[in-house]
XYZ file of C-alpha atoms in Angstrom:
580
model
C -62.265 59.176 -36.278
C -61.155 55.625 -36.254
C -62.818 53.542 -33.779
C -60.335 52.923 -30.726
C -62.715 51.057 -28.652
C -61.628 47.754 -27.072
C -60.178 45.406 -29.504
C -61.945 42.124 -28.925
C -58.909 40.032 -28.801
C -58.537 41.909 -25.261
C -54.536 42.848 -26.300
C -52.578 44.223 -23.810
C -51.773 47.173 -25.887
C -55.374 48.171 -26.021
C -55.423 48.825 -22.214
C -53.526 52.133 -23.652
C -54.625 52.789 -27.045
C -57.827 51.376 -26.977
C -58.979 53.395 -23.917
C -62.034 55.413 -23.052
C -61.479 59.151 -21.546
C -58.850 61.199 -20.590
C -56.315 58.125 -20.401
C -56.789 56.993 -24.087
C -56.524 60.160 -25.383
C -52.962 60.845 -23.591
C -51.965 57.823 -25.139
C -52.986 58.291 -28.764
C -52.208 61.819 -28.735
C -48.648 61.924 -27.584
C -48.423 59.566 -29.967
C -49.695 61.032 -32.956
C -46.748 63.583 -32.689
C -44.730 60.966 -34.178
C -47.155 60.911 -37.605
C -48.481 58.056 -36.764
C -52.193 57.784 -38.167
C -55.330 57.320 -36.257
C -55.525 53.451 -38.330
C -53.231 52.168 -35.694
C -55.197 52.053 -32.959
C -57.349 49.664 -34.077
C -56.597 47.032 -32.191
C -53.691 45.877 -34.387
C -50.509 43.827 -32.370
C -48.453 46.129 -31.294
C -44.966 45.303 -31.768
C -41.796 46.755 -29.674
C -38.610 46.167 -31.311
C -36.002 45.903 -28.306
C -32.609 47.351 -30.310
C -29.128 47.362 -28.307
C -27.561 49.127 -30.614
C -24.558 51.573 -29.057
C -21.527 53.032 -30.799
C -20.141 51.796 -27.638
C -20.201 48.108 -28.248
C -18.922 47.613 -31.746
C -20.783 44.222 -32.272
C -24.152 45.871 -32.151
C -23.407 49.042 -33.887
C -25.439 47.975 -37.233
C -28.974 46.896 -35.233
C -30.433 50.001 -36.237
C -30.634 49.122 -39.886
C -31.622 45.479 -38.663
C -34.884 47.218 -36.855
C -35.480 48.798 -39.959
C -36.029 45.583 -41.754
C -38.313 44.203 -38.753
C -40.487 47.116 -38.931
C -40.989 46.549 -42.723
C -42.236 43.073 -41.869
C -44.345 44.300 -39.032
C -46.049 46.777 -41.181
C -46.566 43.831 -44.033
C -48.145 42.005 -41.348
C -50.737 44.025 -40.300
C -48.860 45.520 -37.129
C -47.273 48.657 -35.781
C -44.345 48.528 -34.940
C -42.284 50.611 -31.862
C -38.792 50.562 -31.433
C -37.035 51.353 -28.376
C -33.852 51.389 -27.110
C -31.912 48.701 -24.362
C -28.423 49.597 -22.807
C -25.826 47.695 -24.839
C -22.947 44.761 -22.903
C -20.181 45.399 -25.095
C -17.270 43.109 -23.930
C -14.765 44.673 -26.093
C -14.926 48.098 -23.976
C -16.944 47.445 -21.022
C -15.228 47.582 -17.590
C -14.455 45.508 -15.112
C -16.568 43.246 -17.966
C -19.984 43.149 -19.608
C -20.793 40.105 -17.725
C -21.172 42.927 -14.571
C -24.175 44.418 -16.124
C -25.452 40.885 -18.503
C -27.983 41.103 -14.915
C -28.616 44.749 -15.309
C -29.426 44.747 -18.854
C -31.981 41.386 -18.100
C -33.915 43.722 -15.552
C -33.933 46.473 -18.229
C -35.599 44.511 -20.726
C -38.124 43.002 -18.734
C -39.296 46.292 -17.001
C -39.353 48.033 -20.506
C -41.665 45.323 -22.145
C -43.869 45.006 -19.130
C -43.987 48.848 -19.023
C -44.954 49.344 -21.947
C -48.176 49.015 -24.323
C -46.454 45.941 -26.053
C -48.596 42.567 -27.642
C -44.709 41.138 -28.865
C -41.603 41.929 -28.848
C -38.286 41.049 -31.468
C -35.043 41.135 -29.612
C -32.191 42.859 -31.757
C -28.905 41.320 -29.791
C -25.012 41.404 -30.991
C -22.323 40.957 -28.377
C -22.373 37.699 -26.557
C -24.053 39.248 -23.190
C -26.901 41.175 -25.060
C -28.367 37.633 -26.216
C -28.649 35.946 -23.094
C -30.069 39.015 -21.371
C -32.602 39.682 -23.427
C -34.265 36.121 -23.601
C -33.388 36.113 -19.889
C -36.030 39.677 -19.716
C -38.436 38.110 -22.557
C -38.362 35.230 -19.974
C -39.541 36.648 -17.163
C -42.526 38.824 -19.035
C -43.637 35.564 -21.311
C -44.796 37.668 -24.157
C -44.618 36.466 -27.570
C -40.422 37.046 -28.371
C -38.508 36.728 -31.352
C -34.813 36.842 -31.549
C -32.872 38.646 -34.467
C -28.913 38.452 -33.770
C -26.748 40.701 -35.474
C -24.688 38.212 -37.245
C -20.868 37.494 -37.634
C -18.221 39.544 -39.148
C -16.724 38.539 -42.164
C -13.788 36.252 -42.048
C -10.154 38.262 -41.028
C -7.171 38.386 -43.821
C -3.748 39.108 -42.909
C -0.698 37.606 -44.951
C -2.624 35.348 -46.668
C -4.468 33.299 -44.619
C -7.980 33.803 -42.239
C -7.683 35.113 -39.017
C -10.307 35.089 -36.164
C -11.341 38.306 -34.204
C -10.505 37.040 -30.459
C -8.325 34.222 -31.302
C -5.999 36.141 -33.195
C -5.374 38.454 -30.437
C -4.253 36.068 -27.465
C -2.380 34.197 -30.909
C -0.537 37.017 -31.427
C 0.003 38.723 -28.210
C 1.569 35.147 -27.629
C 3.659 35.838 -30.884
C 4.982 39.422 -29.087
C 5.812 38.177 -26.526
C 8.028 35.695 -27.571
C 9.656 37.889 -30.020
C 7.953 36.378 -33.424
C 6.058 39.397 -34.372
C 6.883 42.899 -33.853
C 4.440 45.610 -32.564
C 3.974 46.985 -35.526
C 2.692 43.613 -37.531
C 0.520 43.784 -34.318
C -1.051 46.961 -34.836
C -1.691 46.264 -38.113
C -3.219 43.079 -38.042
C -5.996 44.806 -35.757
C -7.655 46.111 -38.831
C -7.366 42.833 -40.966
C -9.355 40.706 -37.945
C -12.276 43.096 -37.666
C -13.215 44.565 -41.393
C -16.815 44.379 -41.106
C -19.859 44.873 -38.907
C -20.838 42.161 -36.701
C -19.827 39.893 -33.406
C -16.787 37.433 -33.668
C -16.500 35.251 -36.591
C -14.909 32.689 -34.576
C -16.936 30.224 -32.394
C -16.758 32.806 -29.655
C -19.400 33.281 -26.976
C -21.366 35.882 -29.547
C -21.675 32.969 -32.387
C -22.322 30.316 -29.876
C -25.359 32.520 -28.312
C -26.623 33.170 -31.519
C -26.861 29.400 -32.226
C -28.342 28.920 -28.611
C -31.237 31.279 -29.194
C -31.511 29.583 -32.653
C -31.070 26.241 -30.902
C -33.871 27.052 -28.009
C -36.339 27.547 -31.052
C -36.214 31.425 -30.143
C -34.640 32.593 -33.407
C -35.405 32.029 -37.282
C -33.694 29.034 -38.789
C -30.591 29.326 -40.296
C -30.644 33.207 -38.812
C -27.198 32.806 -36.452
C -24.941 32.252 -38.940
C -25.792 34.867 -42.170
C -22.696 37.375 -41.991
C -23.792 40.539 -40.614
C -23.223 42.377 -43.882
C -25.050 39.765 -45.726
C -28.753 41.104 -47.137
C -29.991 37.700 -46.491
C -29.697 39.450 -42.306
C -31.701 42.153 -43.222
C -34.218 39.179 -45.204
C -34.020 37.841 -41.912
C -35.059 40.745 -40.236
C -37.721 41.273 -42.481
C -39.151 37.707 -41.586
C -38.940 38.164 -38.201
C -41.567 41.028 -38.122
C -43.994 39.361 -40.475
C -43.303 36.165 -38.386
C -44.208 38.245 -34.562
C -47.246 39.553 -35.617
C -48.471 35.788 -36.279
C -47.123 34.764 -32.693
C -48.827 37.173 -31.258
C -52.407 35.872 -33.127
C -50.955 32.617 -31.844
C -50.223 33.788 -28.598
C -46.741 31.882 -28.783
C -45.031 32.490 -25.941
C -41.439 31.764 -24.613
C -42.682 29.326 -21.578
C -44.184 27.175 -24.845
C -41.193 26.877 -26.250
C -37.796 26.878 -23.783
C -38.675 23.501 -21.922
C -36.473 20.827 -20.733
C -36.506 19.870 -24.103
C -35.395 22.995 -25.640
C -32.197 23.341 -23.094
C -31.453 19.545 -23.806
C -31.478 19.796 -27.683
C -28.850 23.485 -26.665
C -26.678 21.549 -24.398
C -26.030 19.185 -27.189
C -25.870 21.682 -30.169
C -23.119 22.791 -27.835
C -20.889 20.307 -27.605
C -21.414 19.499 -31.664
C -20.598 22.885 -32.440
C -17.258 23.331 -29.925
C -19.358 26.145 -28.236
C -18.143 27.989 -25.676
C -18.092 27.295 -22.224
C -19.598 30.732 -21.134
C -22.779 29.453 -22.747
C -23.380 27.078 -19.348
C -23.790 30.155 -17.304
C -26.199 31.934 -19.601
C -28.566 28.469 -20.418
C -28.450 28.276 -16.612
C -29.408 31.807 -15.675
C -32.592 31.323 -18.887
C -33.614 27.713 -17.705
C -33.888 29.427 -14.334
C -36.173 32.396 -15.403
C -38.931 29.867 -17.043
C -38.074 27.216 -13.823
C -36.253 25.057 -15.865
C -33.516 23.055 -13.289
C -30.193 22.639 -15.182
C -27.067 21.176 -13.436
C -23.687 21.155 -14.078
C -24.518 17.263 -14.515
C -26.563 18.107 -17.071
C -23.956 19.424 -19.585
C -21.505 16.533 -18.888
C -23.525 14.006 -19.330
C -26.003 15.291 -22.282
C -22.457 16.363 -24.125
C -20.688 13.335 -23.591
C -22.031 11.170 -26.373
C -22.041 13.993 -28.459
C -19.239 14.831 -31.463
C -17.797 17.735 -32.169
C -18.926 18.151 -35.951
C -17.782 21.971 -36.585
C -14.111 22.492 -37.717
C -13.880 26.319 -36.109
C -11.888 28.397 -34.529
C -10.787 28.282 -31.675
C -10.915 24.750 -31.990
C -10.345 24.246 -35.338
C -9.489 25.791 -38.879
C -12.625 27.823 -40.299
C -14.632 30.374 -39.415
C -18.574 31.291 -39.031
C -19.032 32.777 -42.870
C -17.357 29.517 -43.845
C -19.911 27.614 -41.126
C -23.065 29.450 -43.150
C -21.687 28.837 -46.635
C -21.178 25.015 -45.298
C -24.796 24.642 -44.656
C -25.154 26.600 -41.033
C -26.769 25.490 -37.935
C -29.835 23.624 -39.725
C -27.283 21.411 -41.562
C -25.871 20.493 -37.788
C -29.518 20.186 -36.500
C -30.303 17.668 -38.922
C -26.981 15.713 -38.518
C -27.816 15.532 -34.851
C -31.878 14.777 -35.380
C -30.638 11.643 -37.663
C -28.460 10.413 -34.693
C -31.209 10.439 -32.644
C -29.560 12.974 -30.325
C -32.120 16.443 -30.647
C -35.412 16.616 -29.215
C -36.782 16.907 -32.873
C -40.664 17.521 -31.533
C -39.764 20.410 -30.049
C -41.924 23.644 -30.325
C -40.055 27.012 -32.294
C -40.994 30.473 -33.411
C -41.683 29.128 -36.849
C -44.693 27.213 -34.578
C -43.382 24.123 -36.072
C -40.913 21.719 -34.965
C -36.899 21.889 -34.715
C -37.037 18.692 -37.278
C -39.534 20.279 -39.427
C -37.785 23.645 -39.471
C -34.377 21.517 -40.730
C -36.028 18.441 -42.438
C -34.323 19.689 -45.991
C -30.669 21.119 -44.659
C -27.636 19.342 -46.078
C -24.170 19.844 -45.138
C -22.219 21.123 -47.851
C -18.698 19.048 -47.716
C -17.145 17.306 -45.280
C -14.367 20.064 -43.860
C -16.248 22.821 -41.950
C -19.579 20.714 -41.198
C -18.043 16.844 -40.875
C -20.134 13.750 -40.628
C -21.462 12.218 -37.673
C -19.533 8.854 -38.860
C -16.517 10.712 -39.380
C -16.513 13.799 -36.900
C -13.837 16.622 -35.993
C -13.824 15.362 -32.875
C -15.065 11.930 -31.515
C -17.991 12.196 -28.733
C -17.014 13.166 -25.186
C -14.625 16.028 -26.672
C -16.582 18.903 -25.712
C -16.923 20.430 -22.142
C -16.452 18.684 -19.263
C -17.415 19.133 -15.751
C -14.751 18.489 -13.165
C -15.701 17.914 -9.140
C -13.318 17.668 -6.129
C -12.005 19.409 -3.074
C -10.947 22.560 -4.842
C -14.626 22.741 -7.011
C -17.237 21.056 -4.728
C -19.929 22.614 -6.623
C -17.948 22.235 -9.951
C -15.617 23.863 -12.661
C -15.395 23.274 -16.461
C -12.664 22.747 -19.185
C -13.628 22.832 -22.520
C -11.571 19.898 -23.874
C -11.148 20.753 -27.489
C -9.510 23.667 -27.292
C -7.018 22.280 -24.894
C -3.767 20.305 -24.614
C -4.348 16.293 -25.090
C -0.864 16.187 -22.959
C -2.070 18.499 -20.040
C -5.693 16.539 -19.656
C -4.039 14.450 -16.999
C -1.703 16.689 -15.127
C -0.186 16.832 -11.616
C 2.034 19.754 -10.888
C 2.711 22.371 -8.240
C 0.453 25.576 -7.765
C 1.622 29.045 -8.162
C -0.911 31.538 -6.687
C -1.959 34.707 -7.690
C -5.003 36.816 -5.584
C -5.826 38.569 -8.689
C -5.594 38.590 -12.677
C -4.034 41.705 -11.991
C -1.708 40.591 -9.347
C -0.379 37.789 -12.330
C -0.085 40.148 -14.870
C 2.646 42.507 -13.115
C 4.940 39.331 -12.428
C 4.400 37.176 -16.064
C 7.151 39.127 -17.784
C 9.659 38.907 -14.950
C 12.228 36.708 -16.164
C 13.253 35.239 -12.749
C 9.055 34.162 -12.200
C 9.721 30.550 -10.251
C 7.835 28.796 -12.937
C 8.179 25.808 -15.761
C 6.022 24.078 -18.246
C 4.400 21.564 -15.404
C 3.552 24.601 -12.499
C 0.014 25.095 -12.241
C -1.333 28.711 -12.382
C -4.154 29.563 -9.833
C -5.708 32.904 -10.524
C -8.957 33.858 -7.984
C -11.047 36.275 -7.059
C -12.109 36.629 -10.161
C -15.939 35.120 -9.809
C -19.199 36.767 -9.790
C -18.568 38.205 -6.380
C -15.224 38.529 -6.079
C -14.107 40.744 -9.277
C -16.942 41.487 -9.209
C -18.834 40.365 -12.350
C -16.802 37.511 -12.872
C -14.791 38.809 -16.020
C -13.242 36.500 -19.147
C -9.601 36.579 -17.469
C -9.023 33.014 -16.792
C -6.959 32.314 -19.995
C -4.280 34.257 -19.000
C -1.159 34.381 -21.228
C 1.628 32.355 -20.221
C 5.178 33.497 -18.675
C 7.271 35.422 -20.655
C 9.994 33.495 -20.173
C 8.007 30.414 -21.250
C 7.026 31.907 -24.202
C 10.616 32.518 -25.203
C 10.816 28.681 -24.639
C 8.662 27.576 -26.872
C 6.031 26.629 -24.195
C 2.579 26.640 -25.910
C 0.194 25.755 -23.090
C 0.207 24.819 -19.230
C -2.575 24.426 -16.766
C -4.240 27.528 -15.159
C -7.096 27.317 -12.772
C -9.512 30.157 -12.157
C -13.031 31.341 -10.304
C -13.719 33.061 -13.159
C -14.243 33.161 -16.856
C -12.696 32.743 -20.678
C -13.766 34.188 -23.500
C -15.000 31.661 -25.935
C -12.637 32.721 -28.641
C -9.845 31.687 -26.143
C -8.301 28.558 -25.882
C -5.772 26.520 -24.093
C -5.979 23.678 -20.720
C -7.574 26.289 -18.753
C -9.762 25.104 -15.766
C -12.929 27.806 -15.367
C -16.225 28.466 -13.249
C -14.651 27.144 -10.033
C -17.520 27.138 -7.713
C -17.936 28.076 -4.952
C -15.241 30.793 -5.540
C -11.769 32.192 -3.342
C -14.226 35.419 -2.587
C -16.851 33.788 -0.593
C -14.199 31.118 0.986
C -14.442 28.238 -1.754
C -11.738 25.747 -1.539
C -9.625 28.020 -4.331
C -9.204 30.550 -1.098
C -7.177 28.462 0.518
C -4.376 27.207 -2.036
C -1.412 27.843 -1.779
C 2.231 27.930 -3.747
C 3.792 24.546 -3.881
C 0.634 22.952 -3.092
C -0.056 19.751 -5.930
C -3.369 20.079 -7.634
C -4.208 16.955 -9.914
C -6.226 17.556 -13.104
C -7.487 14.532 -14.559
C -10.124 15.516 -17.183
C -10.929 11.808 -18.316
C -11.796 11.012 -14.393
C -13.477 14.422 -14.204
C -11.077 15.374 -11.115
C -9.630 18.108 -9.972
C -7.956 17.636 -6.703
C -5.704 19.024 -4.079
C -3.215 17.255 -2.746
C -3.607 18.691 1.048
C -4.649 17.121 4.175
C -8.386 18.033 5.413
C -7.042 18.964 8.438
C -4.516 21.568 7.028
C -7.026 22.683 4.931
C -9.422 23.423 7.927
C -6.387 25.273 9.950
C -5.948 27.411 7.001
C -10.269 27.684 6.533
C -9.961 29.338 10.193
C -7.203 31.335 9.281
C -8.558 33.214 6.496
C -10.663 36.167 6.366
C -12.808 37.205 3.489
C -11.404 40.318 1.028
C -12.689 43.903 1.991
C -15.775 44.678 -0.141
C -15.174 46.467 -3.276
C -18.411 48.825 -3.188
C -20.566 50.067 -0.581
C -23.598 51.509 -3.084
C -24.635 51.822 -6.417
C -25.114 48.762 -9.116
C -22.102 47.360 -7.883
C -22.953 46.321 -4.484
C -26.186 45.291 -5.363
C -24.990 42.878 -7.988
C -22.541 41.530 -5.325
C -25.311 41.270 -2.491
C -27.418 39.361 -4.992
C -25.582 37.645 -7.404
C -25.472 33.973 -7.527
C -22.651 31.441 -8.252
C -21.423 30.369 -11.732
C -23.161 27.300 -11.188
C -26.861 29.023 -10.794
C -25.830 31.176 -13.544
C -24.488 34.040 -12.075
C -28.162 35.281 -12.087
C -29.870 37.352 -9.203
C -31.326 35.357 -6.770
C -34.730 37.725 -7.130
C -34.942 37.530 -10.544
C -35.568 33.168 -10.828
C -38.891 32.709 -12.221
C -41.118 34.457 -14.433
C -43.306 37.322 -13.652
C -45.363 37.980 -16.440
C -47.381 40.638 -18.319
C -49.915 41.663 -16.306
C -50.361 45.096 -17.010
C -49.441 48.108 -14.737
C -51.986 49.999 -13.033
C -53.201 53.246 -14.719
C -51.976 56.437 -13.502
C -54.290 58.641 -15.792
């Protein structure tokens, strides 16, 4: 029989396979049942492959053949390879929203990888919660992690021209509204936005993630952008197992490489690739899992002197397979490295450096990927981060996918308690409401929904619409999706449900928006505002058990990353006590 005694490396996985007695033999045994050979409990790195793969959230659907191609590279490298199964946060189905369970799915991963008789780990992710919560687990357990994302769709057709999945649809629902499409157009321009696997092809929160993690140094280069149907993902794949097995040897762990440095160089990448603004509450909630501080400050200021070099949707005119083609992330990483503005020392997977990992990317033309000298959009486009009496702790605007005209904005507030509350009123054609009122959704933050769900764009008055009003100011607690655009004020903090300043508003109150001062203000006394703080009483709680009243006992605000206030830090890989 092979020899199963200690490895001398002293891996964790050997604390199961490599065990004397009546423990090791449960192990090995219940594992054989599976085929696996006696060989591979030699001592070799064992290697889980964490796959959210669900029927149930589209974006993912494909990982399964993706963890095929990781296994082949495990096996090349000299490892075995496990894969196992994480719940999937789907935001095309998931209700109230997949931000809700973004938390859930975190604590999921982390338990399973401690749990378990794992050396390293490849995270499989799709949809734009799945990435974030699985670097936020990997995190927490510092084992040697490797991100594999799932990749973009291909670009949309319909009538001619490219369409983006999530863009398209508040485009068109616009377009119905106001009588310039009919339903059926509609219904058949769902098929012609999503014709292949993947996540949005737009720079939605799924393609900015994926060039986060890439970003961060978690991720291959050049992996975010291939199109998920491209066999240079399944390459990638392939890489990423040979590429663990050496991490582990390496012992290359997260905490090495997501430092201050890492989250600086992502804040920046950010704001040069239009990102979206949903992508400051997950960098939070993984700088805060490694003790990493990062303020709202942080994204303002680091952004500001950066361009907006990527002509995308929602922003702009192309889409992610047009972004690869163009050159991909590594072509942006060098632009930025040659400005001086990327931490180009810093530490990756490859266990080289960002600037070595990009040192021979080009940009291929000047429309998708633009110069530095000649950029989309000059520096100090990107996200800003607005402070004043109705966002004490902050809010955000992401200023290239909004209104020039509406940056600096005074008008009166109409108030809705809900998203739900606006929707049953938009269409009425009597609504009190013009181009210059200011829409106030709340209660729609991490508490307050709860989960904090991608409602703040909300569509504009019907009777608007029929005017040919394209835009006007909203304010909300909670979030957009990042394929959404418009002068939309988000991430108001501290929000209406736990008595923030946005609790107190009221209709035909003035709020001032003046992005260039970073101010949001309104225009009431202190002293009204306190007579109305005593006044108002907090909403009824929503749940009394299950996952939904923990998440709203522990959840913290937007600007902490929405993450659980007992899951900051990291709590390693020690491994469990033996039952056997």
């Amino acid at each position: 029989m092979t020899d199963v005694r200690p490895h001398p490396s002293g891996r964790r996985s050997q604390s199961w396979f490599g065990a004397a007695g009546r423990g090791g033999m449960l192990y090995r045994s219940w594992m054989r049942n599976q085929g696996f050979g006696p060989e591979v409990f030699d001592g070799r790195p064992v290697i889980g492959i964490a796959v959210s793969a669900s029927e149930l959230a589209p974006c993912n659907a494909h990982l399964t053949r993706v963890a095929e191609a990781v296994k082949r590279g495990v096996w090349q490298a000299g490892g075995f390879p496990l894969e196992f199964p994480t719940m999937a946060t789907g935001e095309t189905l998931m209700r109230p929203t997949a931000m809700l369970y973004r938390n859930l799915m975190a604590m999921e991963v982390e338990e399973l990888i401690r749990a378990n008789p794992l050396d390293g780990v490849v995270l499989l992710s799709g949809c734009d919660k799945t990435t974030p919560a699985m670097l936020m687990g990997a995190a927490s357990v510092d084992l040697p992690a490797l991100m594999v994302t799932g990749g973009p769709m291909l670009n949309g057709k319909f009538q001619g021209r490219d369409v983006g999945s999530g863009t398209a649809v508040w485009q068109m629902e616009a377009e119905v509204k106001a009588g310039r499409m009919t339903e059926e157009e509609c219904f058949f321009a769902e098929g012609c936005m999503a014709r292949s696997n993947g996540h949005c092809m737009t720079m939605g929160t799924a393609s900015t993630m994926a060039c986060m993690a890439e970003t961060l140094g978690m991720q291959l280069p050049g992996s975010a952008t291939w199109p998920a149907v491209d066999m240079r993902r399944y390459e990638t794949g392939q890489a990423a197992g040979r590429r663990i097995v050496e991490m582990v040897e390496e012992e290359l762990r997260p905490s090495r490489i997501l430092t201050r440095e890492a989250f600086e160089n992502a804040i920046r990448t950010n704001a040069a690739i239009g990102g979206s603004t949903n992508a400051i509450i997950h960098l939070t909630a993984i700088a805060g899992r490694v003790g990493v501080r990062l303020d709202a400050e942080d994204f303002d200021q680091l952004g500001r002197e950066v361009p907006t070099l990527l002509n995308l949707m929602p922003s702009g005119t192309y889409l992610m397979e047009d972004f690869c083609y163009a050159g991909g992330l590594p072509a942006v990483h060098n632009e930025l490295i040659r400005a001086g503005l990327l931490h180009g020392e810093q530490l990756t997977v490859t266990g080289r450096a960002l600037a070595e990992n990009v040192a021979d990317a080009e940009r291929i033309g000047d429309d998708v990927i633009t110069p530095i000298g000649t950029p989309f959009q000059p520096a100090g486009s990107g996200t800003a981060v607005l402070r004043g009496n109705l966002c004490p702790d902050g809010a955000v605007i992401k200023q290239s996918a909004a209104s020039p005209h509406l940056l600096t904005h005074t008008g009166t507030a109409l108030v809705f308690d809900s998203p739900e509350a606006y929707h049953a009123m938009c269409d009425d054609p009597d609504l009190e409401v013009d181009e210059n009122t200011v829409l106030v959704i709340r209660n729609a933050g991490p508490k307050g929904y709860p989960g904090m769900p991608e409602v703040s764009n909300v569509p504009l008055p019907t009777k608007l619409l029929k005017a040919g009003v394209t835009d006007m100011v909203r304010i909300c607690d909670g979030r957009m999706s990042g394929t959404g655009y418009g002068t939309v004020v988000l991430h108001v903090t501290p929000e209406a449900a736990v008595g923030g300043p946005l609790a107190l508003v009221r209709s035909g109150d003035l709020i001032t928006l003046d992005v260039p001062k970073r101010a949001l203000h309104l225009d009431v006394e202190p002293d009204e505002l306190e007579r109305r703080r005593a006044a108002w009483e907090p909403p009824a709680p929503r749940h009394d058990s299950g996952y939904a009243w923990l998440y709203t006992q522990h959840v913290e605000g937007a600007d902490r990353g929405a993450d659980f206030d007992f899951l900051r830090g990291c709590r390693g890989h020690a491994v469990p006590r033996d039952s056997h």
